[in-house]
PDB file of C-alpha atoms in Angstrom:
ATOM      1  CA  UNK T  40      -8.009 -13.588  -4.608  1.00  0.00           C
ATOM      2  CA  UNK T  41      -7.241 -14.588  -8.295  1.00  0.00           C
ATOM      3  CA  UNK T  42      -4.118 -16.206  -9.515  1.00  0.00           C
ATOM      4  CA  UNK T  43      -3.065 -12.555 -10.833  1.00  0.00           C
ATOM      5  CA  UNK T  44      -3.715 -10.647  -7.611  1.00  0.00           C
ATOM      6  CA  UNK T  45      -1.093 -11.197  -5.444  1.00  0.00           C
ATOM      7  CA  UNK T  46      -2.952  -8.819  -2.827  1.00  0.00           C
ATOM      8  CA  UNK T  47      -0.183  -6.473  -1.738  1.00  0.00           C
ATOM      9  CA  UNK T  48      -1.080  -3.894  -0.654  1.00  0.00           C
ATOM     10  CA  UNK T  49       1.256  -0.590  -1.382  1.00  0.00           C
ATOM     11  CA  UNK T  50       0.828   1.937   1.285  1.00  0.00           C
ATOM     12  CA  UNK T  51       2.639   5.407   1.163  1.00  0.00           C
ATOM     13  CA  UNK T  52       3.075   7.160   4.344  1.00  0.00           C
ATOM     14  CA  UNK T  53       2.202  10.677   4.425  1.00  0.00           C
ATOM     15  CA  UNK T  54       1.807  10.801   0.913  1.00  0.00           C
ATOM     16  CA  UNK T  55      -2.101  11.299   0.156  1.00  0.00           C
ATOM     17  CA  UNK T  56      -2.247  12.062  -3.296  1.00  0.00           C
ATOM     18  CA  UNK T  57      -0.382  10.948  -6.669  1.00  0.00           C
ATOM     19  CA  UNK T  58       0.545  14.331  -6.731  1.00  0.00           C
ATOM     20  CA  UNK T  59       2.637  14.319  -3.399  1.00  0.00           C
ATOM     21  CA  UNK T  60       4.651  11.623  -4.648  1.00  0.00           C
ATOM     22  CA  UNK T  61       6.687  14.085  -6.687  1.00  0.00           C
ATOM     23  CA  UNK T  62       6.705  17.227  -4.873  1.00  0.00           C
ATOM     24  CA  UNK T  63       9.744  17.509  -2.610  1.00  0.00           C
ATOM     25  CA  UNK T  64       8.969  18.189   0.856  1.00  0.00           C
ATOM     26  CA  UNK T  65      11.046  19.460   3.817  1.00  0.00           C
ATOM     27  CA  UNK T  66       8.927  18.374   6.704  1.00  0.00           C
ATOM     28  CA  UNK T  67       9.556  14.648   8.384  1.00  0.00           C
ATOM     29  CA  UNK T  68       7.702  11.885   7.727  1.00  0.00           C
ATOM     30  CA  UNK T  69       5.125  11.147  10.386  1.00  0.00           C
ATOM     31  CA  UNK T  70       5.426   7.622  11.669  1.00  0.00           C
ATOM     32  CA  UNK T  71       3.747   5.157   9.250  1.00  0.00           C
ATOM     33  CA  UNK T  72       0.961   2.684  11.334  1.00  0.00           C
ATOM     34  CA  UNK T  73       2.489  -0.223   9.346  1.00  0.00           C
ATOM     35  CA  UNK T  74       6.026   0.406  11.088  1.00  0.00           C
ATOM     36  CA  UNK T  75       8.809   2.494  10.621  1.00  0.00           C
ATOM     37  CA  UNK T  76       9.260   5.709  12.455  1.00  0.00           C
ATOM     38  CA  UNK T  77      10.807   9.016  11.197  1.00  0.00           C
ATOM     39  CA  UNK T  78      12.996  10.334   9.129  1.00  0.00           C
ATOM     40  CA  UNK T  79      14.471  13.569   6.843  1.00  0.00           C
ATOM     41  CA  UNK T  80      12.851  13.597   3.447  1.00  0.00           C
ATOM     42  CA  UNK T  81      15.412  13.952   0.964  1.00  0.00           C
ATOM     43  CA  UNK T  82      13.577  13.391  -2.235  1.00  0.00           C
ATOM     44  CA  UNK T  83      13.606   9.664  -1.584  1.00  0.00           C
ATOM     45  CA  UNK T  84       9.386   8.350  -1.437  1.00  0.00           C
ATOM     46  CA  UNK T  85       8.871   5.805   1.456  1.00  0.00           C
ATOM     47  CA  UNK T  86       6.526   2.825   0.209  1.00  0.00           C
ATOM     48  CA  UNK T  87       5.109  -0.172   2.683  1.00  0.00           C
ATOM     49  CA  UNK T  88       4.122  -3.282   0.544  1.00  0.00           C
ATOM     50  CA  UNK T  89       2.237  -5.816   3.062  1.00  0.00           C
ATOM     51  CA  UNK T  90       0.810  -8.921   1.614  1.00  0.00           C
ATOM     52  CA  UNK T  91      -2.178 -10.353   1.870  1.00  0.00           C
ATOM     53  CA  UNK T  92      -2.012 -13.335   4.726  1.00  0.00           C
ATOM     54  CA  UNK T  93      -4.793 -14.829   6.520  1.00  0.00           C
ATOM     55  CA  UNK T  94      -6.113 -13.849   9.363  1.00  0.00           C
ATOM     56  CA  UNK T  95      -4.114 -10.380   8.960  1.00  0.00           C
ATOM     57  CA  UNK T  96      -5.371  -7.010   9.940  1.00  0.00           C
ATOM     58  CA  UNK T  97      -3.237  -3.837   8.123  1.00  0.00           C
ATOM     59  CA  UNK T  98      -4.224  -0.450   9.758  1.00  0.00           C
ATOM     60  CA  UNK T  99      -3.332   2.873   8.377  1.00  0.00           C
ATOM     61  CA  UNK T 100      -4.289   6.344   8.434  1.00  0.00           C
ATOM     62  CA  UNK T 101      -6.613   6.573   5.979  1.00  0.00           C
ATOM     63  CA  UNK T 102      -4.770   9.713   4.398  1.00  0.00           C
ATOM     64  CA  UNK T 103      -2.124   7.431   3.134  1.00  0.00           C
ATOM     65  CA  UNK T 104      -2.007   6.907  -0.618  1.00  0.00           C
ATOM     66  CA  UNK T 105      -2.421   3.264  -0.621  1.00  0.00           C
ATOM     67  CA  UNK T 106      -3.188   0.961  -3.561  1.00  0.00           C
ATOM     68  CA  UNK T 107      -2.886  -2.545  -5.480  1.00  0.00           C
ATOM     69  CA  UNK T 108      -1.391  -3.309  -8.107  1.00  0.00           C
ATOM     70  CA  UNK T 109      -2.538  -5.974 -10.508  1.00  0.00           C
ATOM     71  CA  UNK T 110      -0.749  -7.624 -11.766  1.00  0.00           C
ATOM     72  CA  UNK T 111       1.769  -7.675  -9.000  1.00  0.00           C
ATOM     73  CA  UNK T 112       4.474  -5.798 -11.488  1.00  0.00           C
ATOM     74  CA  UNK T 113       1.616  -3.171 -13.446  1.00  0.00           C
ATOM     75  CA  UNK T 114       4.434  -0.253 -11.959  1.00  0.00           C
ATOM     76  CA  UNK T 115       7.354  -1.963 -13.811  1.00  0.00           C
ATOM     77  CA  UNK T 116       4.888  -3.129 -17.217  1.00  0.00           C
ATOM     78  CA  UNK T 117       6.577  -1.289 -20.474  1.00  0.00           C
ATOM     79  CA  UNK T 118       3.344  -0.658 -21.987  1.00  0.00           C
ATOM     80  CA  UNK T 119      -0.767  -1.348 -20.526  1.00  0.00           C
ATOM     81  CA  UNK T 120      -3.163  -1.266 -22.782  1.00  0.00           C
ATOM     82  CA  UNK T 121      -7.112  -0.940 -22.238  1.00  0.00           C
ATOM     83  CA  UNK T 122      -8.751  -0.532 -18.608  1.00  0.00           C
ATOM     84  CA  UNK T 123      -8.541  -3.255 -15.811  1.00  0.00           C
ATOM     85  CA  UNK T 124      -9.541  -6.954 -15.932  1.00  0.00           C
ATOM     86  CA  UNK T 125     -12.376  -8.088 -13.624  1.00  0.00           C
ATOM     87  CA  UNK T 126     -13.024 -11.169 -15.278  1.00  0.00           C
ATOM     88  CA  UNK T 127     -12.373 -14.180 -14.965  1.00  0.00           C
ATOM     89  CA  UNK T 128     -13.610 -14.391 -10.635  1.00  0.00           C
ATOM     90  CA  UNK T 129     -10.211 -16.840 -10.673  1.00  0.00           C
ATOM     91  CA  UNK T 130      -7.810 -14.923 -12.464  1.00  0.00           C
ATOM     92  CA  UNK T 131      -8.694 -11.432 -11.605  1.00  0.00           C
ATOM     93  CA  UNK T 132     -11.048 -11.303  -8.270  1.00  0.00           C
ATOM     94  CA  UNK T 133     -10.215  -9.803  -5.427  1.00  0.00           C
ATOM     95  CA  UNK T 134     -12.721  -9.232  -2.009  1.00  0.00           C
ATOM     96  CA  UNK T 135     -10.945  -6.745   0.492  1.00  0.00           C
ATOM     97  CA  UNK T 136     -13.155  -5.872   3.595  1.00  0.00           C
ATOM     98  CA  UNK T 137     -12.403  -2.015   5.023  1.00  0.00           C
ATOM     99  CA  UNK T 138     -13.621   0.139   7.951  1.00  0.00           C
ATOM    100  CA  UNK T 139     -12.895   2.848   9.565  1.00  0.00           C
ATOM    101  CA  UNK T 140     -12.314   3.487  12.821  1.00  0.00           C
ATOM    102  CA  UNK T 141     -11.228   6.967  14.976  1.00  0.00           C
ATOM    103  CA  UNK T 142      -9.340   7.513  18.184  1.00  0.00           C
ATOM    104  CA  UNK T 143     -11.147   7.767  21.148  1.00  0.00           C
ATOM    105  CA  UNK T 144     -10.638  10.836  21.667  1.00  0.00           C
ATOM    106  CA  UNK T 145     -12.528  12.521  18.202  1.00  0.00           C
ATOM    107  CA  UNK T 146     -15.277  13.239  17.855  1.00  0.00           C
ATOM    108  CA  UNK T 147     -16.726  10.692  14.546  1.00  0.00           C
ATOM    109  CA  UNK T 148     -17.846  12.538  11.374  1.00  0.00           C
ATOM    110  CA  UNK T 149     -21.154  14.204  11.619  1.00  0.00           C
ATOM    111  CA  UNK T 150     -24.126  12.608  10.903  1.00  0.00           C
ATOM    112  CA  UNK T 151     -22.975   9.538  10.618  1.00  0.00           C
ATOM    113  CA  UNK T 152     -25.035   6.839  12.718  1.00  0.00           C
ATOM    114  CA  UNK T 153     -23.100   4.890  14.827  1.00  0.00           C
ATOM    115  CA  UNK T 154     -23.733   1.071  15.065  1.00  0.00           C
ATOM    116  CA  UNK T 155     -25.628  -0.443  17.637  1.00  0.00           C
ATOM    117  CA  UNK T 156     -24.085  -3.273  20.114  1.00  0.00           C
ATOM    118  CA  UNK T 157     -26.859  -5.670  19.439  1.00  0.00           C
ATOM    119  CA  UNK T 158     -25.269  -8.586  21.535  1.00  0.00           C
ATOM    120  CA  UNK T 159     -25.236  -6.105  24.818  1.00  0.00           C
ATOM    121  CA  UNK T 160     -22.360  -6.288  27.192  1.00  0.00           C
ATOM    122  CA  UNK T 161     -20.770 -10.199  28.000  1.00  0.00           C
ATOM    123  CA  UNK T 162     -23.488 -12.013  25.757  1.00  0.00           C
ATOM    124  CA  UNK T 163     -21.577 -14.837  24.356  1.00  0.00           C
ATOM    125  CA  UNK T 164     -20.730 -15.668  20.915  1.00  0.00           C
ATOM    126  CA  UNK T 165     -20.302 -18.975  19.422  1.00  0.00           C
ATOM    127  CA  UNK T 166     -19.723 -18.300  15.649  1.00  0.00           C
ATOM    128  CA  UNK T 167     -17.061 -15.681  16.029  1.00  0.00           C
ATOM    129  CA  UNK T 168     -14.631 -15.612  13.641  1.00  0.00           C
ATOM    130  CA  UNK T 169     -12.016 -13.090  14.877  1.00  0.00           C
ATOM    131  CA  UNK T 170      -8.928 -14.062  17.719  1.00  0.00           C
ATOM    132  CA  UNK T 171      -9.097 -12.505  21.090  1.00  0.00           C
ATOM    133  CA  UNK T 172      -7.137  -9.284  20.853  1.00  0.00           C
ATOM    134  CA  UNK T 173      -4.658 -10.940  23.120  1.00  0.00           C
ATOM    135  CA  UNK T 174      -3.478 -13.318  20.772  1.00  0.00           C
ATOM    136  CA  UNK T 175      -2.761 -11.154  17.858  1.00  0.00           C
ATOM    137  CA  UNK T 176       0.840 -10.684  16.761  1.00  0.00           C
ATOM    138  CA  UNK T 177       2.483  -7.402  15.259  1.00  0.00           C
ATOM    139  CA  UNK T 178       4.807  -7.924  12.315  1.00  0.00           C
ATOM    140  CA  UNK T 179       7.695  -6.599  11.911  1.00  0.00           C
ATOM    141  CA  UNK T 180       8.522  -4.196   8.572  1.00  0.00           C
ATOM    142  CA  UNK T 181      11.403  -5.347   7.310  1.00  0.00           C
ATOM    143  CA  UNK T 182      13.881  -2.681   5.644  1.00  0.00           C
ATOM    144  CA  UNK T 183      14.681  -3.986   1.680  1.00  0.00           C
ATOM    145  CA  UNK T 184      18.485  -2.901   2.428  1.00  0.00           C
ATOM    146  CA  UNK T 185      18.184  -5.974   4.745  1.00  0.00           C
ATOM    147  CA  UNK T 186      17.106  -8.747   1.533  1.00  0.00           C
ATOM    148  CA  UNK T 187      19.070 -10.096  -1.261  1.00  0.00           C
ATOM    149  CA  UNK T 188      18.608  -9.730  -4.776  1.00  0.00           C
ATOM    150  CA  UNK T 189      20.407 -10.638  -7.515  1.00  0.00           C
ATOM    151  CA  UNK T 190      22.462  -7.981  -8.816  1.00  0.00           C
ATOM    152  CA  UNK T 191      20.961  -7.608 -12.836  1.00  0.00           C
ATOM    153  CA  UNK T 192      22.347  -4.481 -13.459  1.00  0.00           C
ATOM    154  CA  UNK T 193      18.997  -3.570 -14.965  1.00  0.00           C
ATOM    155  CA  UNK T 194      19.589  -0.478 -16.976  1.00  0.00           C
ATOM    156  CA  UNK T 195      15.936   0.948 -16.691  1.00  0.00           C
ATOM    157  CA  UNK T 196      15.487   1.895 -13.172  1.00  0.00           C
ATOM    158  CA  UNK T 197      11.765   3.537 -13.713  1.00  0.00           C
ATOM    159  CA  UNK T 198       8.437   2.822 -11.572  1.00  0.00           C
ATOM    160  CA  UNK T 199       5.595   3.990 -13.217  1.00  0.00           C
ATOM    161  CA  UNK T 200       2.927   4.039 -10.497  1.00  0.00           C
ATOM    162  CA  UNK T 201      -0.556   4.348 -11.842  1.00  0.00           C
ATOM    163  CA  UNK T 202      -3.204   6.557 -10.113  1.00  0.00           C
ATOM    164  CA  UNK T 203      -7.281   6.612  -9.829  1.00  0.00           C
ATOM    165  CA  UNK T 204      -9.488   8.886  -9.921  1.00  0.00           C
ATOM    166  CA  UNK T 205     -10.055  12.514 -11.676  1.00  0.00           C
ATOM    167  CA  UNK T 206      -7.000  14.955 -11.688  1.00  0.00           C
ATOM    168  CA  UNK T 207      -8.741  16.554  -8.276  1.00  0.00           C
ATOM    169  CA  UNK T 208      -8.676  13.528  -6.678  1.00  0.00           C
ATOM    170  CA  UNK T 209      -4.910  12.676  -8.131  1.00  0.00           C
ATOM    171  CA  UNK T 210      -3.284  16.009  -7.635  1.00  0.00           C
ATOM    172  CA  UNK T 211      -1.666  15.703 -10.596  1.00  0.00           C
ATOM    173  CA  UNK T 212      -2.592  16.116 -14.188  1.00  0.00           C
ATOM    174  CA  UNK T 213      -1.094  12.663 -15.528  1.00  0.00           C
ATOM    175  CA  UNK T 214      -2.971   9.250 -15.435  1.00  0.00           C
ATOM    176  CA  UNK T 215       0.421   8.122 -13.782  1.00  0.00           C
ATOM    177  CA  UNK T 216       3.156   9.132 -11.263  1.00  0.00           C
ATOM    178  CA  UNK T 217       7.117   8.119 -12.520  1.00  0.00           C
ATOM    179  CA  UNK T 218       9.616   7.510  -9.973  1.00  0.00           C
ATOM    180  CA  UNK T 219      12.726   5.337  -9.969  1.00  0.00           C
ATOM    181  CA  UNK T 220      13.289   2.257  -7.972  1.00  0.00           C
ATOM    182  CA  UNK T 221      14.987   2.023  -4.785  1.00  0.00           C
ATOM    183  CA  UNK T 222      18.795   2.488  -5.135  1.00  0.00           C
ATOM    184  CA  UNK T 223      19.560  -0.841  -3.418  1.00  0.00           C
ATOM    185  CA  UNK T 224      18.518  -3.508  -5.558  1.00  0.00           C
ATOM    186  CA  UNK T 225      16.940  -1.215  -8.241  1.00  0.00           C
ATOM    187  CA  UNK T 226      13.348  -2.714  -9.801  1.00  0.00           C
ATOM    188  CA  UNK T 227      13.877  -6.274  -9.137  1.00  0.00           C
ATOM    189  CA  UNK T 228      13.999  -5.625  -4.907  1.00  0.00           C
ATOM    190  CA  UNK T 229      10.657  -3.882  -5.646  1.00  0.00           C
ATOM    191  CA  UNK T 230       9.624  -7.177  -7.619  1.00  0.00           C
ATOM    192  CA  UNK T 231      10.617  -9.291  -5.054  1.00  0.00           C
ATOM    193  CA  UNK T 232       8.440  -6.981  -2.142  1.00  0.00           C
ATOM    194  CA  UNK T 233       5.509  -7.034  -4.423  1.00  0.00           C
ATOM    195  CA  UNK T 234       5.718 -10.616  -4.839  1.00  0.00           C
ATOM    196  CA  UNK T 235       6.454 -11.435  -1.300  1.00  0.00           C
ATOM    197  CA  UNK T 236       3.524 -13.840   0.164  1.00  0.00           C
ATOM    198  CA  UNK T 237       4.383 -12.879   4.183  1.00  0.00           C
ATOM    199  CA  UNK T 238       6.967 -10.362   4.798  1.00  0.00           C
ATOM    200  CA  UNK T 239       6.191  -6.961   5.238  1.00  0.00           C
ATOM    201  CA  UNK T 240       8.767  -4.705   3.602  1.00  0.00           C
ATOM    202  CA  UNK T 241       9.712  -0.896   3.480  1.00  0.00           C
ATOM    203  CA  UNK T 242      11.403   0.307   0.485  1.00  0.00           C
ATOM    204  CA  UNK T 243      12.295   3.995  -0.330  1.00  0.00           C
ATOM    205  CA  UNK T 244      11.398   4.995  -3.884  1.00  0.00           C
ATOM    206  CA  UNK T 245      13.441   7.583  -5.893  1.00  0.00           C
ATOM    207  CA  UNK T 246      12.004  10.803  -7.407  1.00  0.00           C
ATOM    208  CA  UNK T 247      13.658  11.565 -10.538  1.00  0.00           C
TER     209      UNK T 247
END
């Protein structure tokens, strides 16, 4: 990935829309597949930043709004002008491999061919490139009320996040969605969890 993708990736649980991020809903949150479990929603928007490591494997329901900002602080820029950098490969590049996969227990989408298991039952490989199952680790989400950050006393506390697609797709009529950062540790805990090269963090966003 370039030098200005920092490859978080911003996932927000039960959320599926720009849209939802401002409506205020009554129901719990379902658990999020990142971590977490559930809670009341009072207004407050639940956001899962998990960087981009090696070797790592994030899984979420794919109804989750989820996205990337680039650069790392885009929610928190005063002003963007023009559309997104691709160029240059070293600056701005960024190759992200996704599937999806379904419980055992659905049915997968209709006509959708299913892939073949070419290598048949036991056939050994030599060039694979993935860990035995077994050796995997789960990470831990780690709660921002739990990290430092300097106390700056920044005055503007807003989070403009920035959404994609048509206003069907968005559920909203606005190119972006503006919140207000967490209440501990205001905009520069959410700088710190978008910067973050390991640690997987949960912060709770603020509608305004």
């Amino acid at each position: 990935q370039g030098s200005e993708v920092k490859g978080a990736t911003c996932v927000f649980p039960s959320r599926s829309s720009g849209g939802d991020l401002l409506q205020s809903n009554e129901h719990k949150e379902k658990a999020c597949a990142t971590g977490g479990g559930n809670h009341q929603d009072n207004g407050d928007i639940k956001l899962v930043t998990v960087p981009a490591v090696s070797g790592r494997l994030l899984r979420l329901d794919g109804e989750d709004l989820h996205a990337v900002p680039r650069p790392h602080d885009l929610w928190m820029l005063p002003f963007v002008k023009g559309g997104a950098e691709y160029k240059p490969e070293e600056v701005w590049g960024r190759s992200v491999i996704l599937f999806n996969v379904w419980p055992g227990e659905e049915d997968p989408p209709l006509n959708v061919s299913l892939d073949s298991n070419e290598g048949g039952e036991g056939e050994a490989h030599t060039n694979e490139l993935c860990n035995a199952f077994s050796e995997w680790n789960e990470v831990n989400v780690v709660q921002n009320t739990q990290i430092e950050v300097p106390d700056t006393q920044e005055s503007n506390q807003s989070v403009k996040v920035w959404l994609l697609g048509n206003e069907r797709r968005r559920g909203y009529p606005m190119r972006t969605a503006n919140l207000l950062s967490p209440a501990h540790g205001g905009r520069e805990s959410l700088r710190k969890a978008l910067s973050e090269k390991s640690l997987v963090t949960e912060l709770l966003l603020r509608q305004q």
